[in-house]
mmCIF file with all atom_site columns, C-alpha atoms in Angstrom:
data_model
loop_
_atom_site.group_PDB
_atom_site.id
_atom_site.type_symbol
_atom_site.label_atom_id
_atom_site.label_alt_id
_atom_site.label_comp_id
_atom_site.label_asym_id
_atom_site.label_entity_id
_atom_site.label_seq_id
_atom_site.pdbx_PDB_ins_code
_atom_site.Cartn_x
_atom_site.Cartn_y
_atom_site.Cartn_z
_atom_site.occupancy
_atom_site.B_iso_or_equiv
_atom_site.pdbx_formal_charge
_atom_site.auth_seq_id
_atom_site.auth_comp_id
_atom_site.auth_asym_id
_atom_site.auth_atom_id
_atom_site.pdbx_PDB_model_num
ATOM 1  C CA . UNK A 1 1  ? 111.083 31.792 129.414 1.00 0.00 ? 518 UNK A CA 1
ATOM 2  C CA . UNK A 1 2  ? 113.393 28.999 127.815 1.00 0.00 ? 519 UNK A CA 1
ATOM 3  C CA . UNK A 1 3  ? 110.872 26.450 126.637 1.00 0.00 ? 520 UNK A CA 1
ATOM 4  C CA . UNK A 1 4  ? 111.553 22.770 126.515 1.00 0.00 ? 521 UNK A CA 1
ATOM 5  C CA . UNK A 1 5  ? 113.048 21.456 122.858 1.00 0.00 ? 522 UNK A CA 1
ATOM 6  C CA . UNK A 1 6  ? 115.462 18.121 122.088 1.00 0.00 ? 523 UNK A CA 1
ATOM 7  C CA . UNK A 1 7  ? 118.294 20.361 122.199 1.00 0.00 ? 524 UNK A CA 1
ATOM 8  C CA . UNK A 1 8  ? 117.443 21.387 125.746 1.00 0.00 ? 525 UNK A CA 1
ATOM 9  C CA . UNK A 1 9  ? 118.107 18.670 128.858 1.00 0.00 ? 526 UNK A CA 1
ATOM 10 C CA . UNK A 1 10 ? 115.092 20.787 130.872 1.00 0.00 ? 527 UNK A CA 1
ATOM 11 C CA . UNK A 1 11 ? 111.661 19.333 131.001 1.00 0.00 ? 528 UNK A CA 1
ATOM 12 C CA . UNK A 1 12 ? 109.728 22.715 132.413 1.00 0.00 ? 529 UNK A CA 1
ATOM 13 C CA . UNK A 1 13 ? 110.139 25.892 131.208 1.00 0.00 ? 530 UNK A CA 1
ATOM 14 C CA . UNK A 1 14 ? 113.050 28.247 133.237 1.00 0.00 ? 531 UNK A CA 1
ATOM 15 C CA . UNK A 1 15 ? 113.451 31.984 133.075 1.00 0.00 ? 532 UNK A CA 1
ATOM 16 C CA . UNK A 1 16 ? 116.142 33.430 130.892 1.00 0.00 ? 533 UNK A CA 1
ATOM 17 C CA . UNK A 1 17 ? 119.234 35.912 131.637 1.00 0.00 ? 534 UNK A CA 1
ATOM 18 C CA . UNK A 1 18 ? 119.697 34.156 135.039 1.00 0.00 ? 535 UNK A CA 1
ATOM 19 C CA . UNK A 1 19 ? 123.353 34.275 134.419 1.00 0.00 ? 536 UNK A CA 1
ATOM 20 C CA . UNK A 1 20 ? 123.255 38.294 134.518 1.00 0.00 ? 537 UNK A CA 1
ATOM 21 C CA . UNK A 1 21 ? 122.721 38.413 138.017 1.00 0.00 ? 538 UNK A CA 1
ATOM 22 C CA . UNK A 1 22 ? 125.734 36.095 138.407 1.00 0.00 ? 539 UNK A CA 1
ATOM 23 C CA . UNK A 1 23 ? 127.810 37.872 135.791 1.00 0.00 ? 540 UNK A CA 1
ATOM 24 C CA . UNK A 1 24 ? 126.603 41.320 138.268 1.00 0.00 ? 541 UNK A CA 1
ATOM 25 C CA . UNK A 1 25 ? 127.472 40.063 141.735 1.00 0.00 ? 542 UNK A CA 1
ATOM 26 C CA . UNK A 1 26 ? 130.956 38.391 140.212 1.00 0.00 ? 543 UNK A CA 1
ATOM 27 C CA . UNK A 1 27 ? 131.932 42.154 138.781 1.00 0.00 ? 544 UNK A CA 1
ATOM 28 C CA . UNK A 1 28 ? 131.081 43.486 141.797 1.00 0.00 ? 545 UNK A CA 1
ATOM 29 C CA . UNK A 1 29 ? 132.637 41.346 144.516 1.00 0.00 ? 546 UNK A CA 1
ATOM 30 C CA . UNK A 1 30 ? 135.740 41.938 142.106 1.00 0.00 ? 547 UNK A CA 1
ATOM 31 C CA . UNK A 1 31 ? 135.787 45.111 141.900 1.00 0.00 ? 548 UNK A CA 1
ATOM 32 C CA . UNK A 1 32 ? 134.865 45.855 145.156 1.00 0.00 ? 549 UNK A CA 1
ATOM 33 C CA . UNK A 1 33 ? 137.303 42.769 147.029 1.00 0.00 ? 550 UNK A CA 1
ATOM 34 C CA . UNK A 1 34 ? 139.865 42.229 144.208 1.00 0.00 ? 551 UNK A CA 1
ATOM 35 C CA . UNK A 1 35 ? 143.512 43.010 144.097 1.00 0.00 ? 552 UNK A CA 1
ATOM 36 C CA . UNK A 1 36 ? 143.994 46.191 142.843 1.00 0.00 ? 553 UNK A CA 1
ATOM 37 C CA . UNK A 1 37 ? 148.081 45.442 142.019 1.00 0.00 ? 554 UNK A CA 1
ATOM 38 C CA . UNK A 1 38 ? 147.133 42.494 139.863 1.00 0.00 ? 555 UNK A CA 1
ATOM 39 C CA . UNK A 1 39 ? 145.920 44.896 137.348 1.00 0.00 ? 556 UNK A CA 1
ATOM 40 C CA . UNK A 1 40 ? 145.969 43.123 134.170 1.00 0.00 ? 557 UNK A CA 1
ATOM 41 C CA . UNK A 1 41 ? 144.934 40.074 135.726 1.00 0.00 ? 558 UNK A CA 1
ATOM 42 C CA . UNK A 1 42 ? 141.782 42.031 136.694 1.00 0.00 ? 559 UNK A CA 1
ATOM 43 C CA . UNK A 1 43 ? 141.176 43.803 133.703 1.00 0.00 ? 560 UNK A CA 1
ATOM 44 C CA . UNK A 1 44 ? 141.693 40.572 132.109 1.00 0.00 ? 561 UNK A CA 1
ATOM 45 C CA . UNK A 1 45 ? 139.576 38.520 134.079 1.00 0.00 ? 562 UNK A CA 1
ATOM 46 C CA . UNK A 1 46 ? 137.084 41.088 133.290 1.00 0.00 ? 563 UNK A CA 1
ATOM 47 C CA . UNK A 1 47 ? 137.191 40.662 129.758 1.00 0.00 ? 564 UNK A CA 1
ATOM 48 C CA . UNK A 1 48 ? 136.999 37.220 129.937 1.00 0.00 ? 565 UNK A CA 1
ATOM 49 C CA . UNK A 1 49 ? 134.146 37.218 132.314 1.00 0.00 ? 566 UNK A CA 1
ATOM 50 C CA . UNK A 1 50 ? 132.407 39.748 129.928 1.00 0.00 ? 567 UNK A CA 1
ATOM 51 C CA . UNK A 1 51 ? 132.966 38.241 126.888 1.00 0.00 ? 568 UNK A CA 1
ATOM 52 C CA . UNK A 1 52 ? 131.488 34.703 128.622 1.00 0.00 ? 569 UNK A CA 1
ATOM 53 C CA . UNK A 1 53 ? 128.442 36.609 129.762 1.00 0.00 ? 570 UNK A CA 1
ATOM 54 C CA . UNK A 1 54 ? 127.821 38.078 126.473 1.00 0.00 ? 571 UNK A CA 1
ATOM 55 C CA . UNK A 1 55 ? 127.975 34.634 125.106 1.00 0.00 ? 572 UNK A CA 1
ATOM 56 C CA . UNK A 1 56 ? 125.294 33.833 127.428 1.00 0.00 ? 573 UNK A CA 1
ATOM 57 C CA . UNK A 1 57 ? 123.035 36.226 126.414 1.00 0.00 ? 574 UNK A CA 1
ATOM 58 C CA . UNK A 1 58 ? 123.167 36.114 123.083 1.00 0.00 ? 575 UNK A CA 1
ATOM 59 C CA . UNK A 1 59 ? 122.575 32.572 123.127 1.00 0.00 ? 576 UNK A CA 1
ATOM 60 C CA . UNK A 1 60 ? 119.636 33.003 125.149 1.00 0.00 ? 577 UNK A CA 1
ATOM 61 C CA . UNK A 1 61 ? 118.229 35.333 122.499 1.00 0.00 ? 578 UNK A CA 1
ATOM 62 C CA . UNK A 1 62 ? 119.328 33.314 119.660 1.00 0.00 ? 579 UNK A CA 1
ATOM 63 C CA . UNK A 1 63 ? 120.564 29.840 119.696 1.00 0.00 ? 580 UNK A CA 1
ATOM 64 C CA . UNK A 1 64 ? 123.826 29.675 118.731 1.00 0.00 ? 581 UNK A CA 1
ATOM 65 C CA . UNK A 1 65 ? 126.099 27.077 117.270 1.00 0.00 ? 582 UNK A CA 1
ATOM 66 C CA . UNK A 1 66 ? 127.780 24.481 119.331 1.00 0.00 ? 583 UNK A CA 1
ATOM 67 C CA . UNK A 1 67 ? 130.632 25.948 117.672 1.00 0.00 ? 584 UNK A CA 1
ATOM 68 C CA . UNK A 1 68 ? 130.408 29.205 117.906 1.00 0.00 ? 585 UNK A CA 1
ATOM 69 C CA . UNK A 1 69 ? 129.997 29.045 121.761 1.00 0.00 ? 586 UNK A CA 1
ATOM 70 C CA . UNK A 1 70 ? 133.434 26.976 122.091 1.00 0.00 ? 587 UNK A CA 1
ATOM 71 C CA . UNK A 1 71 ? 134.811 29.235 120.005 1.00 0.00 ? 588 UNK A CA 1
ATOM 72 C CA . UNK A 1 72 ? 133.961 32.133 122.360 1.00 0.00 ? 589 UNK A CA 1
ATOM 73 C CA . UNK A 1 73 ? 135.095 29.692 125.783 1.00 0.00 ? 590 UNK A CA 1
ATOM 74 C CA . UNK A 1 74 ? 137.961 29.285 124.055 1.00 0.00 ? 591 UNK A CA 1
ATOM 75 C CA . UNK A 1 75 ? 138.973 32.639 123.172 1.00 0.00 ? 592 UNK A CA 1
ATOM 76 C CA . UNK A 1 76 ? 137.907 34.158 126.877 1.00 0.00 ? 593 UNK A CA 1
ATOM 77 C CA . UNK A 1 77 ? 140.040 31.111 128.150 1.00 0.00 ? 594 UNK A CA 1
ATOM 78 C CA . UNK A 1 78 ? 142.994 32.197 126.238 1.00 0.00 ? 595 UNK A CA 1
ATOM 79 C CA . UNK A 1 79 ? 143.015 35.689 126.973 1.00 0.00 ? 596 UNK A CA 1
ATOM 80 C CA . UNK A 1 80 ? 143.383 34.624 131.026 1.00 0.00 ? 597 UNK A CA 1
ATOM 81 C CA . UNK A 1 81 ? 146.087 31.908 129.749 1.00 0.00 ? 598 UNK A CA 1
ATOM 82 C CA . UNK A 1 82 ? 148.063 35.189 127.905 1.00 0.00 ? 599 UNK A CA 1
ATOM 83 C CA . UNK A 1 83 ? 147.795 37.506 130.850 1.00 0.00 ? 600 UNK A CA 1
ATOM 84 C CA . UNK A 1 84 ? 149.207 34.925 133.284 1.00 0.00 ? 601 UNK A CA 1
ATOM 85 C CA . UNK A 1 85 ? 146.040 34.296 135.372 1.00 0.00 ? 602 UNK A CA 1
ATOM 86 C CA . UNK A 1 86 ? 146.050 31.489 137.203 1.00 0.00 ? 603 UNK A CA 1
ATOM 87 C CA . UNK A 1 87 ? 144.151 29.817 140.240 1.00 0.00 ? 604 UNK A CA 1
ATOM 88 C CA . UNK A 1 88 ? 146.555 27.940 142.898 1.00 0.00 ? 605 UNK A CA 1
ATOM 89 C CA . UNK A 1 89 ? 144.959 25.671 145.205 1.00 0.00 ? 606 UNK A CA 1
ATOM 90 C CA . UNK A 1 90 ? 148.075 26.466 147.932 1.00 0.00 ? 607 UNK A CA 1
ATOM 91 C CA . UNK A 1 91 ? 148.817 29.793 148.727 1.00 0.00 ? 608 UNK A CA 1
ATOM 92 C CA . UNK A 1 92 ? 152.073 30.799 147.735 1.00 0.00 ? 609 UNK A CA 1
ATOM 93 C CA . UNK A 1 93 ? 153.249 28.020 145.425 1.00 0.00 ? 610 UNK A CA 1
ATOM 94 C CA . UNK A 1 94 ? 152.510 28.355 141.585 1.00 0.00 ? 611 UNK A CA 1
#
């Protein structure tokens, strides 16, 4: 349980690792529903997603540095940026 501190913005205590069953049901649904011809997008969206959930967990164990944690958003962001991911909000246009 993730107790109440002044670096926290919760006021009761919440459970920890909730993001793992996120991180879980995202693999899944994109492995299971994703396109398998987009392969480096998906292996990189993987990484990234990994890489972000690691983050998560590691900062739930120990806090990490402000820092440190934009350093590792950063670096997950950039490797979808170098692979070419992107989301469009029309089909078909880029």
């Amino acid at each position: 349980m993730d107790q109440p501190n002044a670096r926290k913005i919760h006021l009761k205590p919440i459970p920890l690792l909730g993001g793992l069953a996120i991180y879980a049901a995202f693999i899944a649904a994109l492995l299971l529903f994703g396109n398998r011809f987009g392969l480096t997008e998906l292996i990189s969206i993987l990484v990234g997603a990994s890489l972000m959930s690691f983050l998560g967990v590691w900062d739930d164990r120990r806090d990490l540095s402000p820092w440190l944690k934009l350093i590792g958003q950063f670096l997950a962001a950039s490797i979808l940026v170098v692979t070419g991911v992107h989301i469009g909000t029309f089909p078909g246009r880029r």
